[in-house]
Coordinates of C-alpha atoms in Angstrom, one line a residue:
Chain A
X1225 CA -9.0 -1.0 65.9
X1226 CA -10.0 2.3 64.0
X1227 CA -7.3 4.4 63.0
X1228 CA -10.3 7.1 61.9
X1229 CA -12.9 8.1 63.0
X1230 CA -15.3 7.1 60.5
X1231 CA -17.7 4.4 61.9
X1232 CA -17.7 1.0 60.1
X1233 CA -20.8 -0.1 58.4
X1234 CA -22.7 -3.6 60.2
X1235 CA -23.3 -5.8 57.6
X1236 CA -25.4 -8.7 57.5
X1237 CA -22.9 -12.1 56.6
X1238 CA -23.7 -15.0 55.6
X1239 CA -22.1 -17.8 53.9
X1240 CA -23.1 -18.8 50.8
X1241 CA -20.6 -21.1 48.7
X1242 CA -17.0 -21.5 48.2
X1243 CA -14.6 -21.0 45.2
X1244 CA -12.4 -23.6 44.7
X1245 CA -9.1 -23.2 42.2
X1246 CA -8.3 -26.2 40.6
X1247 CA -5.3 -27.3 38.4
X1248 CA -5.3 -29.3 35.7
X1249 CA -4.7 -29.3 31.7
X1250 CA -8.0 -29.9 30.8
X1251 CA -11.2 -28.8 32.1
X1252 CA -11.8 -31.1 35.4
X1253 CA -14.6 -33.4 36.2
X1254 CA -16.2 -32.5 39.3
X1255 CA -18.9 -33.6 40.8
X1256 CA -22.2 -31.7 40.4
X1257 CA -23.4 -32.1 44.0
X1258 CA -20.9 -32.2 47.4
X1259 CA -22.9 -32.2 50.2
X1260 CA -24.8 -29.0 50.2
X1261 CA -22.6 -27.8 47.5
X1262 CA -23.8 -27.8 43.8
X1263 CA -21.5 -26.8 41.0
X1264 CA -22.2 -23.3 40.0
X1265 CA -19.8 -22.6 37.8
X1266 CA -16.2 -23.4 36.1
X1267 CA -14.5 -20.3 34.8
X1268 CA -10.6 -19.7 33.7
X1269 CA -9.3 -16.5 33.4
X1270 CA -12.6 -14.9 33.9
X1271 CA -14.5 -16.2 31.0
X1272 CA -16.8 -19.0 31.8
X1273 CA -16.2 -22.3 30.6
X1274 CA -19.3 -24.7 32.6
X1275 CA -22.1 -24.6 31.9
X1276 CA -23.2 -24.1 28.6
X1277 CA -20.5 -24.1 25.2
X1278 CA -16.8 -24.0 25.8
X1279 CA -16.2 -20.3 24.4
X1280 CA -13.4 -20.4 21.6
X1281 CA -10.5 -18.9 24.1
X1282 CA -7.6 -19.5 25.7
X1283 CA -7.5 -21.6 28.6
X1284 CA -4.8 -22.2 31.2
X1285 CA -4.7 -25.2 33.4
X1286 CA -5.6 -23.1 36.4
X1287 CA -9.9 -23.3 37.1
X1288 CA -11.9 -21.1 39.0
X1289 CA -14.7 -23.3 40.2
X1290 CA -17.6 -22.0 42.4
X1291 CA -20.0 -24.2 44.5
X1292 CA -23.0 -22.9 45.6
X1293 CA -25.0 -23.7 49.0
X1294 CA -28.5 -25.5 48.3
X1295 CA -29.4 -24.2 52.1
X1296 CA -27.9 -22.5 54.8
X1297 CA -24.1 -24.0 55.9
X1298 CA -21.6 -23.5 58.1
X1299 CA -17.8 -23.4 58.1
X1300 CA -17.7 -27.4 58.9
X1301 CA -19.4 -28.0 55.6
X1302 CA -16.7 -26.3 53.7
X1303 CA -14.0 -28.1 55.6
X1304 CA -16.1 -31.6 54.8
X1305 CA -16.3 -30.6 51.1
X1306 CA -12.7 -30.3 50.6
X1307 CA -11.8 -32.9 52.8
X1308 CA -13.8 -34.6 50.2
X1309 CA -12.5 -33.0 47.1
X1310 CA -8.7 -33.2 47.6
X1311 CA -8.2 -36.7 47.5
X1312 CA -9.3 -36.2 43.6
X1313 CA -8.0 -32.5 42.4
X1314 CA -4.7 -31.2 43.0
X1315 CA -6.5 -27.5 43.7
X1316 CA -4.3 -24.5 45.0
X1317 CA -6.9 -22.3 47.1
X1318 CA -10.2 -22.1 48.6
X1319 CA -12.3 -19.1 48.9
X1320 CA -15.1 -18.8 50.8
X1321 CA -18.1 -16.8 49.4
X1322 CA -20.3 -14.3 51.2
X1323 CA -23.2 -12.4 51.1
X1324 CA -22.9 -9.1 53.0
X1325 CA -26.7 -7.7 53.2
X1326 CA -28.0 -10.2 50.7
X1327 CA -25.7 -9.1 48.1
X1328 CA -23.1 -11.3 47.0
X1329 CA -19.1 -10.4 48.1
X1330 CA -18.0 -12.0 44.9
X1331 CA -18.3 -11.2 41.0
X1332 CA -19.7 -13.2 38.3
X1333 CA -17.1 -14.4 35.4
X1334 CA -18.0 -13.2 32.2
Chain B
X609 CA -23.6 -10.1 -3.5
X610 CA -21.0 -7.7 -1.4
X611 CA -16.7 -8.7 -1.0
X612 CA -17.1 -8.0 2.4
X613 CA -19.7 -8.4 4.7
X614 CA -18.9 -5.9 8.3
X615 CA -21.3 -6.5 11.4
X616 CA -21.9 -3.4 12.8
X617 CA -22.8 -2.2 16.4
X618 CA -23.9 1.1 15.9
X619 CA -23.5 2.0 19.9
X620 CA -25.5 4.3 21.8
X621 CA -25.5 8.2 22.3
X622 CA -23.5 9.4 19.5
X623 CA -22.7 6.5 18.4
X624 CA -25.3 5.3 14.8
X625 CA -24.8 9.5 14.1
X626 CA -21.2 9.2 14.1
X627 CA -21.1 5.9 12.4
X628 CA -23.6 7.2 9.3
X629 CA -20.7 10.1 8.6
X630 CA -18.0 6.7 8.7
X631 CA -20.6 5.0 6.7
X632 CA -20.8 7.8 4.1
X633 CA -17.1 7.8 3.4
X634 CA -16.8 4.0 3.7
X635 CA -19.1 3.7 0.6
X636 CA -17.1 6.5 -1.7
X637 CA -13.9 4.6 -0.7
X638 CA -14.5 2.2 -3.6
X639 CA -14.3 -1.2 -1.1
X640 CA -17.4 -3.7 -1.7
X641 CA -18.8 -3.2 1.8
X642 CA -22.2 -4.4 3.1
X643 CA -23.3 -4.4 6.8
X644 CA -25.1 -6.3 9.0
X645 CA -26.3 -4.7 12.5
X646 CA -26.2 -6.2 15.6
X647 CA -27.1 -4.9 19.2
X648 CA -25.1 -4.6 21.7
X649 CA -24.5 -2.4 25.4
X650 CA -27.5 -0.9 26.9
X651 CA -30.1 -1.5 24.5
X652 CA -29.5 -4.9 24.3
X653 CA -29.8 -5.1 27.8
X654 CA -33.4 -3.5 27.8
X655 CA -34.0 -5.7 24.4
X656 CA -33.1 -8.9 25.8
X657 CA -31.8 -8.3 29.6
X658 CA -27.6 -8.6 28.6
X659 CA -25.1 -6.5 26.9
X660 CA -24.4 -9.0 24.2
X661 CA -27.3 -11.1 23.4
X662 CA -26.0 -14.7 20.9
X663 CA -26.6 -13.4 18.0
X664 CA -24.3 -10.4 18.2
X665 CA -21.7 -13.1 18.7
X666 CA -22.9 -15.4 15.7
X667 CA -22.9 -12.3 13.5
X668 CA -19.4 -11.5 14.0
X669 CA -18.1 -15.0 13.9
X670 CA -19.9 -15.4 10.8
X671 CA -18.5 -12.1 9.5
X672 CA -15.1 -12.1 11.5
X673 CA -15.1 -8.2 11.1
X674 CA -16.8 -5.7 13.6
X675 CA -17.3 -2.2 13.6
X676 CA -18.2 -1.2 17.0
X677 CA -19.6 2.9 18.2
X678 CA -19.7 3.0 22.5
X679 CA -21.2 1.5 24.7
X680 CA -22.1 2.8 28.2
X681 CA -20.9 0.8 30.9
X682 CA -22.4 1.6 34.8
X683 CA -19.7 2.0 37.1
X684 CA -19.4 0.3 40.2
X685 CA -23.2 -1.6 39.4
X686 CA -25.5 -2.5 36.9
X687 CA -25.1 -4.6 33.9
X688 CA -21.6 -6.2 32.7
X689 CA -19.5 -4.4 30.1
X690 CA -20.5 -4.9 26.6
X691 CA -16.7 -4.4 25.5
X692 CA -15.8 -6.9 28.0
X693 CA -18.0 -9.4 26.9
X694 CA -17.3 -8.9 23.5
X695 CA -13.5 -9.8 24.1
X696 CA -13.8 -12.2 26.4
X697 CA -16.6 -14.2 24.2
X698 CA -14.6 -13.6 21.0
X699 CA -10.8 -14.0 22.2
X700 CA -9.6 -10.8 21.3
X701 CA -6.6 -10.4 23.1
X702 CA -4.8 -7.6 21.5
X703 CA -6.0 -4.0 21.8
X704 CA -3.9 -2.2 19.3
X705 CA -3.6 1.9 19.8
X706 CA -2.0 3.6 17.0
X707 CA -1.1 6.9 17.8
X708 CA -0.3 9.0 15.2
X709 CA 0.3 12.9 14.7
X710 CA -2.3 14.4 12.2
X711 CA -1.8 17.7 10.2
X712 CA -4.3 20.3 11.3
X713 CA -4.0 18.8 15.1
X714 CA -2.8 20.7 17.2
X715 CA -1.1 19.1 20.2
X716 CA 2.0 19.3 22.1
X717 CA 4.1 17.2 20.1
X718 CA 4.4 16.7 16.2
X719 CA 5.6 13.1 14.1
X720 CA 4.6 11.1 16.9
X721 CA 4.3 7.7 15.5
X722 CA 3.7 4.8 18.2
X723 CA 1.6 1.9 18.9
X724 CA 0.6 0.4 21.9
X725 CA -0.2 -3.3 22.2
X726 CA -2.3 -3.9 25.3
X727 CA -3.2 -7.3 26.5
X728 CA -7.0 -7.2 26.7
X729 CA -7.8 -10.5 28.5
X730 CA -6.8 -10.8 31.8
X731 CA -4.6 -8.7 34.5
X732 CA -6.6 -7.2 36.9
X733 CA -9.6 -8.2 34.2
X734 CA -10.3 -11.6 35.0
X735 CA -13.0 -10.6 36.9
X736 CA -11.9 -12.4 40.2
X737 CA -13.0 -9.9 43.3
X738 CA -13.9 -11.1 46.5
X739 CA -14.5 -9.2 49.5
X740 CA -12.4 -11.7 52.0
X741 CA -13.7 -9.7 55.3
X742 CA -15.8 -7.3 56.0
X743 CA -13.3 -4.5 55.5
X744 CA -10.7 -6.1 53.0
X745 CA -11.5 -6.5 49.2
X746 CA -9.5 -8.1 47.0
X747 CA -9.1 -8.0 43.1
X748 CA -6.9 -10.8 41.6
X749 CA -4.3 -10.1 38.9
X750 CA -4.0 -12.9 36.7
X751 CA -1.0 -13.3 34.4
X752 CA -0.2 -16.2 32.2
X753 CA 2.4 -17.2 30.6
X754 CA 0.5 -18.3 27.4
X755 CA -1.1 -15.1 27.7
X756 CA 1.8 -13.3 28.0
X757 CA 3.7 -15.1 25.1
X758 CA 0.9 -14.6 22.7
X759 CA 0.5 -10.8 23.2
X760 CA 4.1 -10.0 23.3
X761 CA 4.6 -12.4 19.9
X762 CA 1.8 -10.3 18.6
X763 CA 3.2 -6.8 19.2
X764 CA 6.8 -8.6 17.7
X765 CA 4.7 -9.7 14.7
X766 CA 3.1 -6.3 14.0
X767 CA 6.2 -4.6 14.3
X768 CA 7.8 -7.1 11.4
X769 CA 4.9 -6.7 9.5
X770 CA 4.7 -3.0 9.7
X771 CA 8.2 -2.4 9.3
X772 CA 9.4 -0.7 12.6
X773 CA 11.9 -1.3 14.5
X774 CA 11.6 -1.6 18.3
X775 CA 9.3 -3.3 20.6
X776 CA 9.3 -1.8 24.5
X777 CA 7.2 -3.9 27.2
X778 CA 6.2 -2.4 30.3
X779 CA 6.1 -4.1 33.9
X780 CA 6.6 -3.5 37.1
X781 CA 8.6 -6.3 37.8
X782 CA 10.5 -4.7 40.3
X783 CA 7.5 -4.4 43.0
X784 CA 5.4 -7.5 41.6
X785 CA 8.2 -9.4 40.8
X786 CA 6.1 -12.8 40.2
X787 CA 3.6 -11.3 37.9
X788 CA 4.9 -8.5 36.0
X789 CA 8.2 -10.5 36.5
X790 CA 6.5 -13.6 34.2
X791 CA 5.4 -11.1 31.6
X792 CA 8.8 -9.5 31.4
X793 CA 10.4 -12.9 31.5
X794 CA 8.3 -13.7 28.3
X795 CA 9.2 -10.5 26.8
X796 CA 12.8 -11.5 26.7
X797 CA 11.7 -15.0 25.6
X798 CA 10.0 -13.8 22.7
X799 CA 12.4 -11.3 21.7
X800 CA 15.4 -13.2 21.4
X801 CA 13.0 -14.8 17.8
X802 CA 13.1 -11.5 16.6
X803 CA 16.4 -10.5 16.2
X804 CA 16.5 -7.8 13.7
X805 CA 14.0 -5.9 15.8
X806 CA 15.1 -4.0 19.6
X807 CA 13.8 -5.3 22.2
X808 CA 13.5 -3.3 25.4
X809 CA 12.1 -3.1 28.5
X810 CA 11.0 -0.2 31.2
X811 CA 9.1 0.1 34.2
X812 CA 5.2 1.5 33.5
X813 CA 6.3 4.9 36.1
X814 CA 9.0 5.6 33.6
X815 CA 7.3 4.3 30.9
X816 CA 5.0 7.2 31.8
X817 CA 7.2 10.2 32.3
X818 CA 8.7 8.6 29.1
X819 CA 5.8 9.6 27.1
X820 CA 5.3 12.9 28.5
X821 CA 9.3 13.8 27.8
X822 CA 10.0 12.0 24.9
X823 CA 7.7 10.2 23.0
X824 CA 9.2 10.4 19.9
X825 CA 12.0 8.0 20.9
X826 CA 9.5 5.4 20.7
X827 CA 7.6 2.4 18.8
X828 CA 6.1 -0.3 19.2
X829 CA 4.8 -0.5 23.4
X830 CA 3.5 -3.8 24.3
X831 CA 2.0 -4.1 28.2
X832 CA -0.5 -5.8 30.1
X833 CA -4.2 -5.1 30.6
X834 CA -4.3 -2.4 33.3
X835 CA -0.7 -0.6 31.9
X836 CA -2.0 -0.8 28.5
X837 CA -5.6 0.9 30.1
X838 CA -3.9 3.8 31.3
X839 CA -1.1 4.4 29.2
X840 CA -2.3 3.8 25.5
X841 CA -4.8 6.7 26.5
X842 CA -2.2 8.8 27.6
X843 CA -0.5 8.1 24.2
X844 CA -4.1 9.2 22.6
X845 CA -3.7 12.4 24.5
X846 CA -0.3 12.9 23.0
X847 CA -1.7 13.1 19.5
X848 CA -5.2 14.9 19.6
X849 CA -7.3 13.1 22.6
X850 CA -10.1 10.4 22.2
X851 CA -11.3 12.2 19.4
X852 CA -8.7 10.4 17.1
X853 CA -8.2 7.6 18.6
X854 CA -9.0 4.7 16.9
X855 CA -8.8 0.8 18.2
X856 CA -8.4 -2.7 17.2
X857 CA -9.2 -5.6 19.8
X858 CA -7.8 -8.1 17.4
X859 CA -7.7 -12.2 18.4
X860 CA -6.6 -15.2 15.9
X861 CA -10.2 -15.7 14.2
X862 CA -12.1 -12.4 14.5
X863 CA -11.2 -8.6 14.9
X864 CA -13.5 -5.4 15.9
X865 CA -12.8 -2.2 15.2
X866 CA -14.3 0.6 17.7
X867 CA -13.5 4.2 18.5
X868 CA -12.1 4.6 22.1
X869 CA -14.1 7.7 23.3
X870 CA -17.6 7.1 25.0
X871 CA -21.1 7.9 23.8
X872 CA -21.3 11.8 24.3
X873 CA -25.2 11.2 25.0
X874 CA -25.3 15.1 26.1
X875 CA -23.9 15.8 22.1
X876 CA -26.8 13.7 20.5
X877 CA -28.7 14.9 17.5
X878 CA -26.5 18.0 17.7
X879 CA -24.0 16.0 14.9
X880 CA -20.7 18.3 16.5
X881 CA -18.9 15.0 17.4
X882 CA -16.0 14.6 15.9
X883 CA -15.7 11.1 13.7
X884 CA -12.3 10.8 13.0
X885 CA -11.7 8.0 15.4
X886 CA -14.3 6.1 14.2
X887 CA -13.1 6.8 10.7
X888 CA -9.7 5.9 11.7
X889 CA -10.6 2.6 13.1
X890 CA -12.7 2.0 10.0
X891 CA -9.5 2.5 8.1
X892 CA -7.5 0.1 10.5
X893 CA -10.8 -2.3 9.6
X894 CA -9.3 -1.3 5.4
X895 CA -6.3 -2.5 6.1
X896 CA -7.1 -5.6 8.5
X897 CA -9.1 -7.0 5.8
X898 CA -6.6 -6.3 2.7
X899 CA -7.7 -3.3 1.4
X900 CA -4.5 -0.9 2.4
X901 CA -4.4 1.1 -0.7
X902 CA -8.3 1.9 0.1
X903 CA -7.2 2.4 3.7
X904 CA -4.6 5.4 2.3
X905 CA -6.6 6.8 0.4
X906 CA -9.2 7.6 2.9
X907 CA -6.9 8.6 5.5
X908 CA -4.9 10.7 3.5
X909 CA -8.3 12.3 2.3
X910 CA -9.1 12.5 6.3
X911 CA -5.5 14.2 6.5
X912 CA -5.8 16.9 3.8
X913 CA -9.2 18.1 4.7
X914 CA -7.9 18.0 8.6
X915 CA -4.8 20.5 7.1
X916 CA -6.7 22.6 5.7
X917 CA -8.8 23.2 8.3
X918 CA -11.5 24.6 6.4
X919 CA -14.6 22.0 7.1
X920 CA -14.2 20.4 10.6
X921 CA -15.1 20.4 13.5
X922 CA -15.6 22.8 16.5
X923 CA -13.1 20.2 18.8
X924 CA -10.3 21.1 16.1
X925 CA -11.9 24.9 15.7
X926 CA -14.1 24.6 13.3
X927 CA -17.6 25.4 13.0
X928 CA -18.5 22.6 10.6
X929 CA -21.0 19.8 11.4
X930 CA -19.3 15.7 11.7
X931 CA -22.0 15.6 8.6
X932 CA -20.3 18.6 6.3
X933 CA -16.8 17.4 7.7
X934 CA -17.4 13.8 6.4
X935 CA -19.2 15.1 3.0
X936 CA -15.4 17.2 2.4
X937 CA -13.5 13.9 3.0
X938 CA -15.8 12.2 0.6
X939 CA -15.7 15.1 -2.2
X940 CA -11.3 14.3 -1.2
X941 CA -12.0 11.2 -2.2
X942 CA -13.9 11.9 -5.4
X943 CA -11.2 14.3 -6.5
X944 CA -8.4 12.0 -5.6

């Protein structure tokens, strides 16, 4: 429905990897690969914590951790990789990541 | 060998001409200074392909102290923000905004005396966007309770150690009642440690129209990230715009000291920019490292050539350069 009459742009979508948010005290042990997921990334409150040094900050038991598609996936292959994640992280979203006209719909932590 | 050893990012556009008039009266203050400079913003990012290459960050964790000129950052593309970066890397989680009436400025209102204490880590800040369909963006706004309870114990602790005498935090608890609801909460957590100072609270619209009616009736202002964004330049337009405004971005192990304005690249080589906030944050870099009668002395030598109005600059209707404007605090300082 368009309430105005400016035209929507078409853009190109395409799933690329998911961000999973993951509680716990400490930084959490996840597996590098999950099915055609690798670990990209761990951040908490924006900073980036994995991988590379733990920066001297403050961190709060909530994770920002972003897997990454080795090849192209589908919506059953994020369902799979939390159906395989949960049993071992209490995590409190999922967000799936998208490239709209090969540029990714997601930022970068710092 | 020097007391104190400052890294120094010079910045871009006006940035290393503004700093060498700081630098100038920094070295007739008396204090034992030596620098060491470090990249950082868009030449590092030509130099080495990101805003703040490793050893910007070794240098200042060596040194603990930073003095910092602008940095551009793009907007809406293009490289991350040095400043960002910078805080995030280092922890600095308290951007403190004095803002401070000074003789020979002209503004709207006189003996304004406040400080704002802005959360600089997260908020809106955390750098968590997603576009979640193809016509819906969405930016998330963290707040934490640690990172609530250590800014607002901050801004409690500066105001005991500075001797004033109330602390106001801003929210807008009643719209987001979970977020800005946990930072109030925290607010009154904290306060009730500090008993001998007032604790209050107001919503950031009346916090706003606050400033612009009465801003004398006010102190110490703690809020969080965006709030802080807005408002503590609001406060700097209170008392003489950017152009004296001075910050601190201030965390348990290191500090950096920076003016607030950008880089003026259309002013460059032209030496009209006005120094003072530089030169003020220098003075809060003075105090921050023990040297407060130093730190007086040089603003009150800013303060007296600023009254008299003879040698500054054409922003405060002068026709002096920042260079002959700095040489007159200096020769303040000789006479002093």
């Amino acid at each position: 429905m368009s309430h105005l009459n400016y035209p929507k742009p078409v853009r190109k979508i395409e799933l690329v990897g998911v961000d999973v948010y993951i509680i716990s005290p400490e930084l959490p042990k996840l597996p590098k690969k999950v099915g055609p997921f690798h670990l990209d990334i761990i951040s908490n409150r924006g900073l980036k914590v994995y991988p590379g040094p733990t920066p001297e900050a403050l961190c709060v038991n909530w994770w920002r951790c972003r897997y990454k598609a080795d090849s192209p996936i589908t919506d059953k292959d994020v369902d799979n990789f939390v159906l395989e994640l949960s049993p071992h992280f209490w995590w409190s979203a999922v967000q799936k990541l998208w490239n709209y006209d090969g540029e990714p719909g997601f930022t970068v932590a710092y | 060998m020097a007391k104190y050893t400052i890294t120094v990012i010079p910045g871009e556009g006006t940035g290393p001409e503004i700093w060498e008039c700081v630098q100038m009266i920094l070295d007739a203050s008396g204090v034992d200074l030596s620098y060491e400079y470090a990249d950082a913003g868009l030449p590092a990012v030509e130099k080495y392909g990101y805003p703040v290459p490793p050893e910007t960050i070794e240098s200042i964790k060596k040194n603990k102290v930073c003095m910092k000129g602008p940095t551009t950052t793009p907007v809406g593309f293009g490289h991350k923000s040095a400043n960002v970066t910078l805080r995030k890397a280092l922890d600095l989680y308290a951007n403190v905004r004095p803002a401070r009436s000074i003789p020979g400025v002209k503004t709207p209102w006189q003996n304004i005396d406040l400080v704002g204490i802005r959360e600089n880590t997260e908020d809106s800040y955390a750098a968590i966007e997603h576009w979640v369909s193809d016509e819906v963006a969405q930016c998330l706004k963290v707040i934490t309770r640690p990172g609530s309870l250590r800014i607002i114990d901050y801004a409690f602790k500066y105001a005991r150690a500075h001797n004033r005498k109330k602390v106001t935090v801003v929210h807008k608890a009643n719209i987001m009642k979970i977020t800005d609801g946990l930072f109030l909460n925290c607010g009154r957590e904290v306060a009730a440690h500090y008993p001998n100072i007032e604790f209050q609270d107001l919503i950031v619209d009346n916090m706003a129209m606050q400033l612009a009616l009465k801003p004398y009736l006010y102190d110490v202002i703690c809020l969080p990230n965006l709030y802080g964004d807005i408002l503590t330049d609001l406060m700097a337009g209170l008392t003489g715009g950017l152009g004296f405004a001075p910050g601190a971005i201030i965390g348990d192990n290191y500090a950096m000291f920076e003016a607030v304005h950008g880089s003026t690249p259309k002013y460059i080589g032209m030496k009209r920019v006005n120094p003072s906030a530089v030169l003020q944050a220098a003075i809060m870099m003075l105090e921050h490292i023990g040297e407060k009668e130093a730190a007086q002395r040089v603003y009150h030598a800013m303060c007296a050539v600023l009254a008299e109005g003879k040698k500054v600059t054409a922003d405060v209707g002068g026709t002096c350069t920042n260079e002959e404007y700095a040489k007159a605090i200096v020769e303040r300082l000789k006479a002093a």
